[in-house]
């Protein structure tokens, strides 16, 4: 293989595509599906066997990776240096709300208790109903914007409020492992995993949690509220089209008694 061929194979654009795909936790197949290309085509782009993709293809890849701002411009600039072609910025997407802001808006607009999660399951935003349901001081939520869902569930104070905590913990850890299995190479994932392993009981629960397939979209659990009594809750997870970085979890009544309490609370 000649030196010129090696240079083409690992151009700046090819290296950057691989780097951004991995940073966003996608396999080549997942990126191909999201950008409506073949996995082989993505592979060829990353190793440099295809050196002249169209601007339309590059824009679709940027959308699939949810690139924004300087990160998107860096990707487009690398493409221009490789091909001499320019990619026109998506004027519509530049005017849209940042995805985190949109997730927060959706959480605040639902009447049910709800919060949003980022792709690594950090709690991103809460609405007033969810703070009331889980008896969380709003000031605490503001002071700890990077609280992880599993840290919340494994907290010794919270554990006492969950009936059947052991089953709930197994379920959530298993779901987390499944949903993040393509991100385990990321530095932020590795740092998070070290952090989670320090939680009481986490290592024991995680050692016995084996994802058996795609998690069911909903499950039921019970929580004890100091004023409202025992509530039976069913989760409802919403993953937004084109917004794989965020999801919204709502808590709906799981039985008639909880439905009555929800109505009394105006939820």
GROMACS .gro file of N, CA, C and O in nm, residues 160-223:
model
  256
  160UNK      N    1  -3.576   0.353   5.103
  160UNK     CA    2  -3.681   0.319   5.199
  160UNK      C    3  -3.821   0.352   5.145
  160UNK      O    4  -3.920   0.299   5.195
  161UNK      N    5  -3.827   0.438   5.046
  161UNK     CA    6  -3.957   0.479   4.993
  161UNK      C    7  -4.009   0.385   4.885
  161UNK      O    8  -4.127   0.389   4.852
  162UNK      N    9  -3.922   0.305   4.830
  162UNK     CA   10  -3.962   0.216   4.721
  162UNK      C   11  -3.998   0.079   4.777
  162UNK      O   12  -3.914   0.013   4.838
  163UNK      N   13  -4.120   0.034   4.755
  163UNK     CA   14  -4.159  -0.102   4.792
  163UNK      C   15  -4.106  -0.197   4.685
  163UNK      O   16  -4.119  -0.172   4.565
  164UNK      N   17  -4.043  -0.305   4.729
  164UNK     CA   18  -3.980  -0.395   4.632
  164UNK      C   19  -3.860  -0.332   4.566
  164UNK      O   20  -3.839  -0.348   4.446
  165UNK      N   21  -3.779  -0.261   4.647
  165UNK     CA   22  -3.665  -0.187   4.592
  165UNK      C   23  -3.570  -0.278   4.515
  165UNK      O   24  -3.517  -0.241   4.411
  166UNK      N   25  -3.546  -0.397   4.566
  166UNK     CA   26  -3.450  -0.490   4.503
  166UNK      C   27  -3.489  -0.519   4.358
  166UNK      O   28  -3.406  -0.512   4.268
  167UNK      N   29  -3.616  -0.550   4.335
  167UNK     CA   30  -3.662  -0.580   4.199
  167UNK      C   31  -3.652  -0.456   4.110
  167UNK      O   32  -3.614  -0.465   3.993
  168UNK      N   33  -3.687  -0.340   4.167
  168UNK     CA   34  -3.679  -0.216   4.090
  168UNK      C   35  -3.534  -0.187   4.051
  168UNK      O   36  -3.505  -0.151   3.936
  169UNK      N   37  -3.443  -0.204   4.145
  169UNK     CA   38  -3.301  -0.178   4.117
  169UNK      C   39  -3.248  -0.271   4.009
  169UNK      O   40  -3.177  -0.228   3.917
  170UNK      N   41  -3.281  -0.400   4.018
  170UNK     CA   42  -3.238  -0.496   3.915
  170UNK      C   43  -3.292  -0.454   3.778
  170UNK      O   44  -3.219  -0.459   3.677
  171UNK      N   45  -3.418  -0.417   3.773
  171UNK     CA   46  -3.480  -0.379   3.647
  171UNK      C   47  -3.412  -0.257   3.586
  171UNK      O   48  -3.377  -0.256   3.467
  172UNK      N   49  -3.388  -0.154   3.666
  172UNK     CA   50  -3.329  -0.032   3.614
  172UNK      C   51  -3.184  -0.051   3.571
  172UNK      O   52  -3.142   0.000   3.468
  173UNK      N   53  -3.107  -0.125   3.650
  173UNK     CA   54  -2.967  -0.149   3.612
  173UNK      C   55  -2.960  -0.230   3.483
  173UNK      O   56  -2.880  -0.201   3.392
  174UNK      N   57  -3.046  -0.330   3.469
  174UNK     CA   58  -3.050  -0.410   3.347
  174UNK      C   59  -3.086  -0.324   3.226
  174UNK      O   60  -3.023  -0.334   3.120
  175UNK      N   61  -3.187  -0.239   3.242
  175UNK     CA   62  -3.228  -0.150   3.133
  175UNK      C   63  -3.116  -0.052   3.097
  175UNK      O   64  -3.091  -0.024   2.979
  176UNK      N   65  -3.049   0.000   3.199
  176UNK     CA   66  -2.939   0.094   3.176
  176UNK      C   67  -2.827   0.027   3.096
  176UNK      O   68  -2.774   0.085   3.000
  177UNK      N   69  -2.791  -0.095   3.135
  177UNK     CA   70  -2.685  -0.166   3.065
  177UNK      C   71  -2.722  -0.190   2.919
  177UNK      O   72  -2.637  -0.179   2.829
  178UNK      N   73  -2.848  -0.223   2.893
  178UNK     CA   74  -2.891  -0.246   2.755
  178UNK      C   75  -2.887  -0.116   2.674
  178UNK      O   76  -2.835  -0.112   2.562
  179UNK      N   77  -2.941  -0.009   2.732
  179UNK     CA   78  -2.954   0.117   2.658
  179UNK      C   79  -2.822   0.188   2.634
  179UNK      O   80  -2.813   0.275   2.547
  180UNK      N   81  -2.720   0.154   2.711
  180UNK     CA   82  -2.591   0.222   2.697
  180UNK      C   83  -2.480   0.128   2.647
  180UNK      O   84  -2.363   0.165   2.652
  181UNK      N   85  -2.517   0.010   2.597
  181UNK     CA   86  -2.412  -0.087   2.563
  181UNK      C   87  -2.323  -0.041   2.448
  181UNK      O   88  -2.212  -0.092   2.433
  182UNK      N   89  -2.370   0.054   2.367
  182UNK     CA   90  -2.285   0.105   2.258
  182UNK      C   91  -2.198   0.221   2.302
  182UNK      O   92  -2.124   0.277   2.222
  183UNK      N   93  -2.206   0.260   2.429
  183UNK     CA   94  -2.134   0.378   2.477
  183UNK      C   95  -2.024   0.345   2.576
  183UNK      O   96  -1.961   0.434   2.632
  184UNK      N   97  -2.000   0.217   2.601
  184UNK     CA   98  -1.907   0.179   2.708
  184UNK      C   99  -1.763   0.222   2.681
  184UNK      O  100  -1.682   0.226   2.774
  185UNK      N  101  -1.731   0.257   2.557
  185UNK     CA  102  -1.596   0.302   2.524
  185UNK      C  103  -1.575   0.450   2.554
  185UNK      O  104  -1.462   0.498   2.554
  186UNK      N  105  -1.683   0.523   2.580
  186UNK     CA  106  -1.673   0.667   2.599
  186UNK      C  107  -1.611   0.701   2.734
  186UNK      O  108  -1.642   0.638   2.835
  187UNK      N  109  -1.523   0.801   2.739
  187UNK     CA  110  -1.463   0.840   2.867
  187UNK      C  111  -1.567   0.879   2.971
  187UNK      O  112  -1.552   0.846   3.089
  188UNK      N  113  -1.674   0.949   2.928
  188UNK     CA  114  -1.776   0.989   3.025
  188UNK      C  115  -1.852   0.869   3.081
  188UNK      O  116  -1.897   0.869   3.196
  189UNK      N  117  -1.868   0.764   2.998
  189UNK     CA  118  -1.932   0.641   3.048
  189UNK      C  119  -1.843   0.574   3.151
  189UNK      O  120  -1.890   0.529   3.257
  190UNK      N  121  -1.715   0.564   3.121
  190UNK     CA  122  -1.622   0.497   3.213
  190UNK      C  123  -1.616   0.571   3.346
  190UNK      O  124  -1.612   0.509   3.454
  191UNK      N  125  -1.617   0.706   3.340
  191UNK     CA  126  -1.616   0.784   3.464
  191UNK      C  127  -1.747   0.762   3.541
  191UNK      O  128  -1.746   0.750   3.665
  192UNK      N  129  -1.858   0.757   3.469
  192UNK     CA  130  -1.988   0.733   3.533
  192UNK      C  131  -1.991   0.595   3.599
  192UNK      O  132  -2.038   0.580   3.712
  193UNK      N  133  -1.939   0.494   3.530
  193UNK     CA  134  -1.944   0.358   3.584
  193UNK      C  135  -1.863   0.348   3.714
  193UNK      O  136  -1.906   0.283   3.810
  194UNK      N  137  -1.748   0.415   3.716
  194UNK     CA  138  -1.669   0.417   3.840
  194UNK      C  139  -1.748   0.485   3.952
  194UNK      O  140  -1.744   0.440   4.068
  195UNK      N  141  -1.818   0.588   3.919
  195UNK     CA  142  -1.900   0.662   4.016
  195UNK      C  143  -2.015   0.576   4.068
  195UNK      O  144  -2.041   0.572   4.189
  196UNK      N  145  -2.079   0.504   3.979
  196UNK     CA  146  -2.192   0.419   4.019
  196UNK      C  147  -2.147   0.304   4.108
  196UNK      O  148  -2.218   0.263   4.201
  197UNK      N  149  -2.029   0.251   4.080
  197UNK     CA  150  -1.980   0.137   4.157
  197UNK      C  151  -1.953   0.173   4.304
  197UNK      O  152  -1.938   0.084   4.387
  198UNK      N  153  -1.947   0.301   4.335
  198UNK     CA  154  -1.927   0.345   4.473
  198UNK      C  155  -2.058   0.348   4.550
  198UNK      O  156  -2.056   0.364   4.673
  199UNK      N  157  -2.171   0.333   4.482
  199UNK     CA  158  -2.300   0.339   4.549
  199UNK      C  159  -2.322   0.212   4.631
  199UNK      O  160  -2.286   0.102   4.588
  200UNK      N  161  -2.382   0.225   4.750
  200UNK     CA  162  -2.412   0.106   4.831
  200UNK      C  163  -2.500   0.008   4.753
  200UNK      O  164  -2.599   0.047   4.693
  201UNK      N  165  -2.460  -0.116   4.752
  201UNK     CA  166  -2.534  -0.226   4.689
  201UNK      C  167  -2.524  -0.229   4.537
  201UNK      O  168  -2.571  -0.324   4.474
  202UNK      N  169  -2.464  -0.128   4.476
  202UNK     CA  170  -2.466  -0.125   4.329
  202UNK      C  171  -2.388  -0.241   4.268
  202UNK      O  172  -2.436  -0.306   4.174
  203UNK      N  173  -2.269  -0.267   4.318
  203UNK     CA  174  -2.188  -0.374   4.259
  203UNK      C  175  -2.258  -0.508   4.271
  203UNK      O  176  -2.253  -0.590   4.178
  204UNK      N  177  -2.325  -0.531   4.381
  204UNK     CA  178  -2.398  -0.657   4.398
  204UNK      C  179  -2.513  -0.669   4.298
  204UNK      O  180  -2.529  -0.773   4.232
  205UNK      N  181  -2.589  -0.563   4.284
  205UNK     CA  182  -2.702  -0.564   4.191
  205UNK      C  183  -2.653  -0.576   4.047
  205UNK      O  184  -2.703  -0.656   3.967
  206UNK      N  185  -2.550  -0.497   4.012
  206UNK     CA  186  -2.501  -0.496   3.874
  206UNK      C  187  -2.441  -0.630   3.834
  206UNK      O  188  -2.451  -0.671   3.717
  207UNK      N  189  -2.380  -0.700   3.928
  207UNK     CA  190  -2.317  -0.829   3.895
  207UNK      C  191  -2.420  -0.934   3.857
  207UNK      O  192  -2.387  -1.033   3.791
  208UNK      N  193  -2.546  -0.913   3.897
  208UNK     CA  194  -2.652  -1.010   3.866
  208UNK      C  195  -2.750  -0.957   3.763
  208UNK      O  196  -2.852  -1.020   3.736
  209UNK      N  197  -2.720  -0.840   3.705
  209UNK     CA  198  -2.810  -0.780   3.606
  209UNK      C  199  -2.760  -0.809   3.466
  209UNK      O  200  -2.654  -0.761   3.425
  210UNK      N  201  -2.834  -0.890   3.393
  210UNK     CA  202  -2.796  -0.928   3.257
  210UNK      C  203  -2.910  -0.891   3.163
  210UNK      O  204  -3.017  -0.953   3.169
  211UNK      N  205  -2.890  -0.791   3.077
  211UNK     CA  206  -2.997  -0.755   2.983
  211UNK      C  207  -3.034  -0.874   2.896
  211UNK      O  208  -2.949  -0.937   2.834
  212UNK      N  209  -3.162  -0.907   2.894
  212UNK     CA  210  -3.208  -1.024   2.818
  212UNK      C  211  -3.270  -0.985   2.685
  212UNK      O  212  -3.325  -1.068   2.615
  213UNK      N  213  -3.259  -0.860   2.649
  213UNK     CA  214  -3.317  -0.811   2.524
  213UNK      C  215  -3.368  -0.670   2.544
  213UNK      O  216  -3.349  -0.610   2.650
  214UNK      N  217  -3.431  -0.617   2.442
  214UNK     CA  218  -3.481  -0.480   2.450
  214UNK      C  219  -3.581  -0.469   2.564
  214UNK      O  220  -3.676  -0.547   2.573
  215UNK      N  221  -3.562  -0.371   2.654
  215UNK     CA  222  -3.652  -0.360   2.770
  215UNK      C  223  -3.796  -0.331   2.729
  215UNK      O  224  -3.820  -0.264   2.628
  216UNK      N  225  -3.889  -0.380   2.807
  216UNK     CA  226  -4.030  -0.345   2.786
  216UNK      C  227  -4.045  -0.194   2.808
  216UNK      O  228  -3.976  -0.136   2.891
  217UNK      N  229  -4.133  -0.130   2.733
  217UNK     CA  230  -4.143   0.016   2.740
  217UNK      C  231  -4.203   0.068   2.870
  217UNK      O  232  -4.197   0.187   2.897
  218UNK      N  233  -4.262  -0.020   2.952
  218UNK     CA  234  -4.329   0.027   3.073
  218UNK      C  235  -4.322  -0.080   3.181
  218UNK      O  236  -4.317  -0.200   3.151
  219UNK      N  237  -4.317  -0.037   3.307
  219UNK     CA  238  -4.325  -0.131   3.418
  219UNK      C  239  -4.389  -0.060   3.537
  219UNK      O  240  -4.402   0.062   3.540
  220UNK      N  241  -4.428  -0.139   3.636
  220UNK     CA  242  -4.502  -0.088   3.753
  220UNK      C  243  -4.416  -0.102   3.878
  220UNK      O  244  -4.346  -0.202   3.895
  221UNK      N  245  -4.421  -0.002   3.963
  221UNK     CA  246  -4.354  -0.009   4.093
  221UNK      C  247  -4.433   0.075   4.192
  221UNK      O  248  -4.524   0.149   4.154
  222UNK      N  249  -4.399   0.064   4.319
  222UNK     CA  250  -4.471   0.136   4.424
  222UNK      C  251  -4.376   0.224   4.504
  222UNK      O  252  -4.261   0.187   4.529
  223UNK      N  253  -4.427   0.342   4.542
  223UNK     CA  254  -4.348   0.435   4.620
  223UNK      C  255  -4.434   0.482   4.737
  223UNK      O  256  -4.556   0.498   4.724
   0.00000   0.00000   0.00000
